[in-house]
Each structure stands twice: as structure tokens, then as C-alpha cells.
Amino acid sequence: MIEIEMFARENNIPIMQKDGILYLIEYIKRNNVKKILEIGTAIGYSSIMMASINKEIRVTTIEKDKERYNIAISNIKKHNLDDQIKVICKDACEVNLKEKFDLIFIDAAKGKNILFFNKFKENLSKEGTIITDNLSFHGLVEDSNLIKTKNQKGIVKKIKDYIYFLDNNIEFVTKYVKVGDTISISRRRPNDELNSSS
Ligand code: SAH
Ligand code: MG
């Protein structure tokens, strides 16, 4: 794993931060998650970490960048996890899956979080969870004084739109955990809660 972490650092590939991935692993163990869908494979770091928890875990992960996809495939082989991790090389916007997953982990283009959430919630099991990474954007979301470029400003706006979307979602309830670059954890509201609010 150290090798992949170093490769990512040298090549500016934004893999999950250590405390973030460790939290995710604990979450998977605690909730007995078996089937995972990940949007944003990069070079396979997080999917390898998750699939390594135990042999029953199955990960489907989507990466649109061909070069990163190839590196991911090779890393997954090195870790002997080809039977547990399936990588799809395609823009996730164009991927249509029928299966249901216990956990959907969104870690791709920040501007597409709402789209991915709405699209892939159809693939979420009843009691499943959607976790999204990078809701802090290195602190820029909380402290706009840190914003230096127009590009950063645009990204912060998109993340804030996503947070607004989550906070006002009638179907899902979301909590935020300040690990790594901050993650959101969204679960379906219990049915009775939905009924009583209508
Ligand atoms: N989850 C990885 C890091 C993912 S980095 C880890 O922690 O190890 C985000 C990745 O999402 C990038 O490699 C980028 O190419 C990919 N990505 C961005 N937009 C995408 C899209 N629309 N469809 C599929 N992959 C996308
Ligand atoms: Mg991330």
C-alpha cells in the first residue's frame, strides 16, 4: 500500500487521506457492508483498501481515465483482488447498473455529486449508505478567505450546492464527519418519519 500511496503523491493523484480511508474501513466493518459501488477509482487505492477487509466484500468501481484505469487494474492484480474488484472504464454518467449495493462511495468530479447521488441511489439497497468524499476541499468550503483562484471559487460553490442538496433532501438524512477532507454519510429516512412530515 505504501507504494501506491507514494505513487499517488508523486503523480498528484488525489487518493483518500489516511484517516478518511481508515474511517471508511471501520464503517464497512461495523455495518457489515458487503457490496460496494465506488465512483472514482483513480489507481485503485481505496477499492483495494476496502476489498482487503475480508473475502466476502465485492467492489464495483468506475474510472473514466484510461491511464488511471490501467494502473488500477495492475495494482488490483498485484494484490490478488481481481475476483473481488470489478473496474469499469467509462464516464460514470453513462454507466447503468442493475445491481443493488450496501454502500455507494462517491469520490469523483465534485460538480457531479448531485447527479451521481440521484442516479445511483436507484442502486442502493434499502438500508444502504451513500458516502461522499471531499466536502471540505482543504478547508476552503468552511473558510472562504482561503479561496485564491476563480477555479477554487467554482469548486467551492459546487460543494456548497451539494451540501444544500443533502441538507434539504426529503428522502435521505445526512451527517458529516470531519475525517480526511470531510465526508458525508447519507441514509434513507425511516418510512414513518417520511409519513409524519407530510
Ligand atoms: N477513490 C480514489 C480516488 C479517486 S480520485 C481513492 O481514494 O483511491 C477521483 C477520480 O475520479 C479521478 O481518477 C477521476 O479521473 C475520476 N472521475 C472524475 N469524473 C469521473 C466520471 N464522470 N466518471 C468516472 N470517473 C471520474
Ligand atoms: Mg477524494
PDB file of C-alpha atoms and ligand atoms in Angstrom:
ATOM      1  CA  MET A   1       0.000   0.000   0.000  1.00  0.00           C
ATOM      2  CA  ILE A   2       2.891   2.354   0.777  1.00  0.00           C
ATOM      3  CA  GLU A   3       3.925   2.004  -2.867  1.00  0.00           C
ATOM      4  CA  ILE A   4       0.518   3.124  -4.155  1.00  0.00           C
ATOM      5  CA  GLU A   5       0.430   5.985  -1.641  1.00  0.00           C
ATOM      6  CA  MET A   6       3.853   7.191  -2.813  1.00  0.00           C
ATOM      7  CA  PHE A   7       2.938   6.862  -6.484  1.00  0.00           C
ATOM      8  CA  ALA A   8      -0.211   8.902  -5.850  1.00  0.00           C
ATOM      9  CA  ARG A   9       1.722  11.631  -4.052  1.00  0.00           C
ATOM     10  CA  GLU A  10       4.371  11.869  -6.775  1.00  0.00           C
ATOM     11  CA  ASN A  11       1.793  11.991  -9.542  1.00  0.00           C
ATOM     12  CA  ASN A  12      -0.721  14.264  -7.828  1.00  0.00           C
ATOM     13  CA  ILE A  13      -3.461  11.674  -7.764  1.00  0.00           C
ATOM     14  CA  PRO A  14      -5.986  12.643  -5.090  1.00  0.00           C
ATOM     15  CA  ILE A  15      -6.447   9.355  -3.239  1.00  0.00           C
ATOM     16  CA  MET A  16      -8.251   9.345   0.090  1.00  0.00           C
ATOM     17  CA  GLN A  17      -6.352  10.618   3.082  1.00  0.00           C
ATOM     18  CA  LYS A  18      -5.271   8.057   5.647  1.00  0.00           C
ATOM     19  CA  ASP A  19      -7.735   8.896   8.427  1.00  0.00           C
ATOM     20  CA  GLY A  20     -10.546   9.107   5.873  1.00  0.00           C
ATOM     21  CA  ILE A  21      -9.939   5.639   4.448  1.00  0.00           C
ATOM     22  CA  LEU A  22      -9.456   4.190   7.950  1.00  0.00           C
ATOM     23  CA  TYR A  23     -12.817   5.638   8.980  1.00  0.00           C
ATOM     24  CA  LEU A  24     -14.431   4.160   5.863  1.00  0.00           C
ATOM     25  CA  ILE A  25     -12.944   0.745   6.662  1.00  0.00           C
ATOM     26  CA  GLU A  26     -14.293   0.892  10.218  1.00  0.00           C
ATOM     27  CA  TYR A  27     -17.699   1.901   8.853  1.00  0.00           C
ATOM     28  CA  ILE A  28     -17.728  -1.081   6.470  1.00  0.00           C
ATOM     29  CA  LYS A  29     -16.822  -3.489   9.284  1.00  0.00           C
ATOM     30  CA  ARG A  30     -19.289  -2.031  11.771  1.00  0.00           C
ATOM     31  CA  ASN A  31     -22.189  -2.083   9.310  1.00  0.00           C
ATOM     32  CA  ASN A  32     -21.320  -5.425   7.769  1.00  0.00           C
ATOM     33  CA  VAL A  33     -21.160  -3.912   4.269  1.00  0.00           C
ATOM     34  CA  LYS A  34     -20.624  -6.488   1.517  1.00  0.00           C
ATOM     35  CA  LYS A  35     -21.395  -4.881  -1.820  1.00  0.00           C
ATOM     36  CA  ILE A  36     -19.770  -1.572  -2.645  1.00  0.00           C
ATOM     37  CA  LEU A  37     -20.064   0.739  -5.632  1.00  0.00           C
ATOM     38  CA  GLU A  38     -17.356   3.359  -5.980  1.00  0.00           C
ATOM     39  CA  ILE A  39     -17.447   6.311  -8.368  1.00  0.00           C
ATOM     40  CA  GLY A  40     -13.830   7.381  -8.997  1.00  0.00           C
ATOM     41  CA  THR A  41     -11.282   4.543  -8.883  1.00  0.00           C
ATOM     42  CA  ALA A  42      -8.161   6.579  -9.666  1.00  0.00           C
ATOM     43  CA  ILE A  43      -5.380   3.972  -9.282  1.00  0.00           C
ATOM     44  CA  GLY A  44      -7.343   1.569  -7.113  1.00  0.00           C
ATOM     45  CA  TYR A  45      -6.142   2.651  -3.679  1.00  0.00           C
ATOM     46  CA  SER A  46      -9.493   2.968  -1.882  1.00  0.00           C
ATOM     47  CA  SER A  47     -11.038  -0.048  -3.625  1.00  0.00           C
ATOM     48  CA  ILE A  48      -8.048  -2.219  -2.651  1.00  0.00           C
ATOM     49  CA  MET A  49      -8.235  -0.971   0.941  1.00  0.00           C
ATOM     50  CA  MET A  50     -11.951  -1.766   1.115  1.00  0.00           C
ATOM     51  CA  ALA A  51     -11.766  -5.166  -0.598  1.00  0.00           C
ATOM     52  CA  SER A  52      -8.877  -6.212   1.670  1.00  0.00           C
ATOM     53  CA  ILE A  53     -11.139  -6.119   4.756  1.00  0.00           C
ATOM     54  CA  ASN A  54     -12.470  -9.607   4.037  1.00  0.00           C
ATOM     55  CA  LYS A  55     -13.063 -12.033   1.183  1.00  0.00           C
ATOM     56  CA  GLU A  56     -16.828 -11.539   1.067  1.00  0.00           C
ATOM     57  CA  ILE A  57     -16.578  -7.920   0.018  1.00  0.00           C
ATOM     58  CA  ARG A  58     -17.273  -7.107  -3.626  1.00  0.00           C
ATOM     59  CA  VAL A  59     -16.377  -3.743  -5.113  1.00  0.00           C
ATOM     60  CA  THR A  60     -17.560  -2.346  -8.442  1.00  0.00           C
ATOM     61  CA  THR A  61     -15.624   0.804  -9.225  1.00  0.00           C
ATOM     62  CA  ILE A  62     -15.848   3.269 -12.117  1.00  0.00           C
ATOM     63  CA  GLU A  63     -12.996   5.306 -13.633  1.00  0.00           C
ATOM     64  CA  LYS A  64     -13.215   7.344 -16.821  1.00  0.00           C
ATOM     65  CA  ASP A  65      -9.488   7.964 -17.285  1.00  0.00           C
ATOM     66  CA  LYS A  66      -7.957   5.126 -19.326  1.00  0.00           C
ATOM     67  CA  GLU A  67      -4.437   5.601 -17.996  1.00  0.00           C
ATOM     68  CA  ARG A  68      -5.547   5.522 -14.356  1.00  0.00           C
ATOM     69  CA  TYR A  69      -7.809   2.576 -15.110  1.00  0.00           C
ATOM     70  CA  ASN A  70      -4.816   0.602 -16.433  1.00  0.00           C
ATOM     71  CA  ILE A  71      -2.752   1.390 -13.339  1.00  0.00           C
ATOM     72  CA  ALA A  72      -5.700   0.398 -11.132  1.00  0.00           C
ATOM     73  CA  ILE A  73      -6.049  -2.942 -12.917  1.00  0.00           C
ATOM     74  CA  SER A  74      -2.364  -3.655 -12.426  1.00  0.00           C
ATOM     75  CA  ASN A  75      -2.435  -2.655  -8.730  1.00  0.00           C
ATOM     76  CA  ILE A  76      -5.502  -4.828  -8.121  1.00  0.00           C
ATOM     77  CA  LYS A  77      -3.764  -7.822  -9.742  1.00  0.00           C
ATOM     78  CA  LYS A  78      -0.681  -7.272  -7.592  1.00  0.00           C
ATOM     79  CA  HIS A  79      -2.896  -7.506  -4.526  1.00  0.00           C
ATOM     80  CA  ASN A  80      -4.680 -10.607  -5.848  1.00  0.00           C
ATOM     81  CA  LEU A  81      -8.039  -8.929  -5.639  1.00  0.00           C
ATOM     82  CA  ASP A  82      -9.238  -9.344  -9.251  1.00  0.00           C
ATOM     83  CA  ASP A  83     -12.006 -11.671  -8.119  1.00  0.00           C
ATOM     84  CA  GLN A  84     -13.307  -9.091  -5.624  1.00  0.00           C
ATOM     85  CA  ILE A  85     -12.936  -5.827  -7.543  1.00  0.00           C
ATOM     86  CA  LYS A  86     -14.515  -5.084 -10.899  1.00  0.00           C
ATOM     87  CA  VAL A  87     -13.317  -1.901 -12.618  1.00  0.00           C
ATOM     88  CA  ILE A  88     -15.432  -0.228 -15.284  1.00  0.00           C
ATOM     89  CA  CYS A  89     -13.578   2.172 -17.575  1.00  0.00           C
ATOM     90  CA  LYS A  90     -16.271   4.679 -18.513  1.00  0.00           C
ATOM     91  CA  ASP A  91     -17.714   8.033 -17.565  1.00  0.00           C
ATOM     92  CA  ALA A  92     -19.966   7.194 -14.607  1.00  0.00           C
ATOM     93  CA  CYS A  93     -22.701   9.381 -16.111  1.00  0.00           C
ATOM     94  CA  GLU A  94     -23.059   6.743 -18.819  1.00  0.00           C
ATOM     95  CA  VAL A  95     -22.900   3.666 -16.622  1.00  0.00           C
ATOM     96  CA  ASN A  96     -26.180   1.912 -15.933  1.00  0.00           C
ATOM     97  CA  LEU A  97     -26.196  -0.877 -13.397  1.00  0.00           C
ATOM     98  CA  LYS A  98     -28.990  -3.151 -12.250  1.00  0.00           C
ATOM     99  CA  GLU A  99     -27.428  -4.476  -9.051  1.00  0.00           C
ATOM    100  CA  LYS A 100     -28.002  -3.125  -5.571  1.00  0.00           C
ATOM    101  CA  PHE A 101     -25.177  -2.094  -3.255  1.00  0.00           C
ATOM    102  CA  ASP A 102     -24.911  -1.674   0.520  1.00  0.00           C
ATOM    103  CA  LEU A 103     -22.557   1.250   0.140  1.00  0.00           C
ATOM    104  CA  ILE A 104     -22.072   3.779  -2.643  1.00  0.00           C
ATOM    105  CA  PHE A 105     -18.896   5.786  -2.311  1.00  0.00           C
ATOM    106  CA  ILE A 106     -18.815   8.942  -4.441  1.00  0.00           C
ATOM    107  CA  ASP A 107     -15.268  10.247  -4.930  1.00  0.00           C
ATOM    108  CA  ALA A 108     -15.087  11.693  -8.457  1.00  0.00           C
ATOM    109  CA  ALA A 109     -15.891  15.066 -10.050  1.00  0.00           C
ATOM    110  CA  LYS A 110     -17.134  17.475  -7.376  1.00  0.00           C
ATOM    111  CA  GLY A 111     -19.529  19.203  -9.757  1.00  0.00           C
ATOM    112  CA  LYS A 112     -21.327  15.938 -10.474  1.00  0.00           C
ATOM    113  CA  ASN A 113     -22.068  14.836  -6.907  1.00  0.00           C
ATOM    114  CA  ILE A 114     -25.787  15.644  -7.123  1.00  0.00           C
ATOM    115  CA  LEU A 115     -26.099  13.878 -10.446  1.00  0.00           C
ATOM    116  CA  PHE A 116     -24.273  10.774  -9.185  1.00  0.00           C
ATOM    117  CA  PHE A 117     -26.287  10.747  -5.961  1.00  0.00           C
ATOM    118  CA  ASN A 118     -29.617  10.858  -7.797  1.00  0.00           C
ATOM    119  CA  LYS A 119     -28.559   8.418 -10.476  1.00  0.00           C
ATOM    120  CA  PHE A 120     -27.018   5.750  -8.271  1.00  0.00           C
ATOM    121  CA  LYS A 121     -29.458   5.908  -5.333  1.00  0.00           C
ATOM    122  CA  GLU A 122     -31.521   3.586  -7.556  1.00  0.00           C
ATOM    123  CA  ASN A 123     -28.741   1.038  -6.987  1.00  0.00           C
ATOM    124  CA  LEU A 124     -28.736   1.461  -3.215  1.00  0.00           C
ATOM    125  CA  SER A 125     -30.165  -1.299  -1.061  1.00  0.00           C
ATOM    126  CA  LYS A 126     -32.967  -0.308   1.322  1.00  0.00           C
ATOM    127  CA  GLU A 127     -30.722   0.069   4.351  1.00  0.00           C
ATOM    128  CA  GLY A 128     -27.740   1.230   2.310  1.00  0.00           C
ATOM    129  CA  THR A 129     -25.500   4.266   2.677  1.00  0.00           C
ATOM    130  CA  ILE A 130     -24.122   6.860   0.282  1.00  0.00           C
ATOM    131  CA  ILE A 131     -20.783   8.305   1.386  1.00  0.00           C
ATOM    132  CA  THR A 132     -19.223  11.239  -0.450  1.00  0.00           C
ATOM    133  CA  ASP A 133     -15.639  12.460  -0.108  1.00  0.00           C
ATOM    134  CA  ASN A 134     -14.119  15.971  -0.230  1.00  0.00           C
ATOM    135  CA  LEU A 135     -16.819  18.114   1.312  1.00  0.00           C
ATOM    136  CA  SER A 136     -14.274  20.465   2.843  1.00  0.00           C
ATOM    137  CA  PHE A 137     -11.955  20.968  -0.143  1.00  0.00           C
ATOM    138  CA  HIS A 138      -8.954  21.537   2.130  1.00  0.00           C
ATOM    139  CA  GLY A 139     -10.935  23.901   4.359  1.00  0.00           C
ATOM    140  CA  LEU A 140     -11.981  26.254   1.557  1.00  0.00           C
ATOM    141  CA  VAL A 141     -15.651  25.379   1.974  1.00  0.00           C
ATOM    142  CA  GLU A 142     -15.633  26.489   5.648  1.00  0.00           C
ATOM    143  CA  ASP A 143     -13.340  29.490   5.202  1.00  0.00           C
ATOM    144  CA  SER A 144     -13.827  31.483   2.010  1.00  0.00           C
ATOM    145  CA  ASN A 145     -10.790  33.642   2.898  1.00  0.00           C
ATOM    146  CA  LEU A 146      -8.648  30.722   1.777  1.00  0.00           C
ATOM    147  CA  ILE A 147     -10.044  30.864  -1.756  1.00  0.00           C
ATOM    148  CA  LYS A 148      -7.365  32.214  -4.095  1.00  0.00           C
ATOM    149  CA  THR A 149      -8.443  31.367  -7.636  1.00  0.00           C
ATOM    150  CA  LYS A 150     -11.565  31.506  -9.754  1.00  0.00           C
ATOM    151  CA  ASN A 151     -11.332  27.762 -10.257  1.00  0.00           C
ATOM    152  CA  GLN A 152     -11.322  27.168  -6.483  1.00  0.00           C
ATOM    153  CA  LYS A 153     -14.285  29.506  -6.134  1.00  0.00           C
ATOM    154  CA  GLY A 154     -16.216  27.442  -8.680  1.00  0.00           C
ATOM    155  CA  ILE A 155     -15.445  24.175  -6.910  1.00  0.00           C
ATOM    156  CA  VAL A 156     -16.413  25.589  -3.500  1.00  0.00           C
ATOM    157  CA  LYS A 157     -19.734  26.740  -4.977  1.00  0.00           C
ATOM    158  CA  LYS A 158     -20.401  23.235  -6.329  1.00  0.00           C
ATOM    159  CA  ILE A 159     -19.616  21.613  -2.976  1.00  0.00           C
ATOM    160  CA  LYS A 160     -21.882  24.096  -1.185  1.00  0.00           C
ATOM    161  CA  ASP A 161     -24.670  23.301  -3.664  1.00  0.00           C
ATOM    162  CA  TYR A 162     -24.200  19.613  -2.853  1.00  0.00           C
ATOM    163  CA  ILE A 163     -24.320  20.251   0.902  1.00  0.00           C
ATOM    164  CA  TYR A 164     -27.515  22.280   0.386  1.00  0.00           C
ATOM    165  CA  PHE A 165     -28.943  19.402  -1.657  1.00  0.00           C
ATOM    166  CA  LEU A 166     -28.116  16.909   1.111  1.00  0.00           C
ATOM    167  CA  ASP A 167     -29.385  19.115   3.932  1.00  0.00           C
ATOM    168  CA  ASN A 168     -32.706  19.608   2.153  1.00  0.00           C
ATOM    169  CA  ASN A 169     -33.172  16.064   0.932  1.00  0.00           C
ATOM    170  CA  ILE A 170     -36.527  14.605   1.957  1.00  0.00           C
ATOM    171  CA  GLU A 171     -35.524  11.037   1.228  1.00  0.00           C
ATOM    172  CA  PHE A 172     -32.128  10.894   2.890  1.00  0.00           C
ATOM    173  CA  VAL A 173     -30.700  12.149   6.148  1.00  0.00           C
ATOM    174  CA  THR A 174     -27.037  13.143   6.133  1.00  0.00           C
ATOM    175  CA  LYS A 175     -24.354  13.569   8.731  1.00  0.00           C
ATOM    176  CA  TYR A 176     -20.871  14.941   8.176  1.00  0.00           C
ATOM    177  CA  VAL A 177     -17.687  13.512   9.600  1.00  0.00           C
ATOM    178  CA  LYS A 178     -14.516  15.567   9.690  1.00  0.00           C
ATOM    179  CA  VAL A 179     -12.063  12.886   8.672  1.00  0.00           C
ATOM    180  CA  GLY A 180      -9.708  13.296   5.731  1.00  0.00           C
ATOM    181  CA  ASP A 181     -11.194  16.032   3.560  1.00  0.00           C
ATOM    182  CA  THR A 182     -14.590  15.609   5.324  1.00  0.00           C
ATOM    183  CA  ILE A 183     -17.108  13.001   4.231  1.00  0.00           C
ATOM    184  CA  SER A 184     -20.895  12.936   4.220  1.00  0.00           C
ATOM    185  CA  ILE A 185     -22.857   9.868   5.258  1.00  0.00           C
ATOM    186  CA  SER A 186     -26.392   9.681   3.863  1.00  0.00           C
ATOM    187  CA  ARG A 187     -29.008   7.086   4.741  1.00  0.00           C
ATOM    188  CA  ARG A 188     -32.668   6.786   3.808  1.00  0.00           C
ATOM    189  CA  ARG A 189     -35.007   8.225   6.364  1.00  0.00           C
ATOM    190  CA  PRO A 190     -37.229   5.659   8.070  1.00  0.00           C
ATOM    191  CA  ASN A 191     -40.643   5.455   6.354  1.00  0.00           C
ATOM    192  CA  ASP A 192     -42.618   6.636   9.390  1.00  0.00           C
ATOM    193  CA  GLU A 193     -40.527   9.805   9.511  1.00  0.00           C
ATOM    194  CA  LEU A 194     -41.399  10.492   5.861  1.00  0.00           C
ATOM    195  CA  ASN A 195     -45.110   9.958   6.504  1.00  0.00           C
ATOM    196  CA  SER A 196     -45.333  12.111   9.600  1.00  0.00           C
ATOM    197  CA  SER A 197     -43.666  15.053   7.878  1.00  0.00           C
ATOM    198  CA  SER A 198     -46.207  15.103   5.047  1.00  0.00           C
TER     199      SER A 198
HETATM  200  N1  SAH B   1     -11.295   6.884  -4.751  1.00  0.00           N
HETATM  201  C1  SAH B   1      -9.902   7.051  -5.126  1.00  0.00           C
HETATM  202  C2  SAH B   1      -9.596   8.455  -5.571  1.00  0.00           C
HETATM  203  C3  SAH B   1     -10.429   8.939  -6.709  1.00  0.00           C
HETATM  204  S1  SAH B   1      -9.827  10.462  -7.380  1.00  0.00           S
HETATM  205  C4  SAH B   1      -9.035   6.712  -3.926  1.00  0.00           C
HETATM  206  O1  SAH B   1      -9.293   7.236  -2.831  1.00  0.00           O
HETATM  207  O2  SAH B   1      -8.105   5.913  -4.070  1.00  0.00           O
HETATM  208  C5  SAH B   1     -11.148  10.861  -8.444  1.00  0.00           C
HETATM  209  C6  SAH B   1     -11.169  10.052  -9.739  1.00  0.00           C
HETATM  210  O3  SAH B   1     -12.453  10.213 -10.325  1.00  0.00           O
HETATM  211  C7  SAH B   1     -10.166  10.537 -10.783  1.00  0.00           C
HETATM  212  O4  SAH B   1      -9.276   9.498 -11.115  1.00  0.00           O
HETATM  213  C8  SAH B   1     -11.023  10.932 -11.990  1.00  0.00           C
HETATM  214  O5  SAH B   1     -10.472  10.572 -13.234  1.00  0.00           O
HETATM  215  C9  SAH B   1     -12.312  10.157 -11.721  1.00  0.00           C
HETATM  216  N2  SAH B   1     -13.513  10.749 -12.328  1.00  0.00           N
HETATM  217  C10 SAH B   1     -13.853  12.052 -12.386  1.00  0.00           C
HETATM  218  N3  SAH B   1     -15.032  12.209 -13.006  1.00  0.00           N
HETATM  219  C11 SAH B   1     -15.463  10.968 -13.358  1.00  0.00           C
HETATM  220  C12 SAH B   1     -16.603  10.480 -14.044  1.00  0.00           C
HETATM  221  N4  SAH B   1     -17.553  11.308 -14.514  1.00  0.00           N
HETATM  222  N5  SAH B   1     -16.707   9.147 -14.242  1.00  0.00           N
HETATM  223  C13 SAH B   1     -15.758   8.299 -13.795  1.00  0.00           C
HETATM  224  N6  SAH B   1     -14.657   8.713 -13.144  1.00  0.00           N
HETATM  225  C14 SAH B   1     -14.491  10.030 -12.927  1.00  0.00           C
HETATM  226 MG    MG B   2     -11.467  12.194  -2.672  1.00  0.00          MG
END
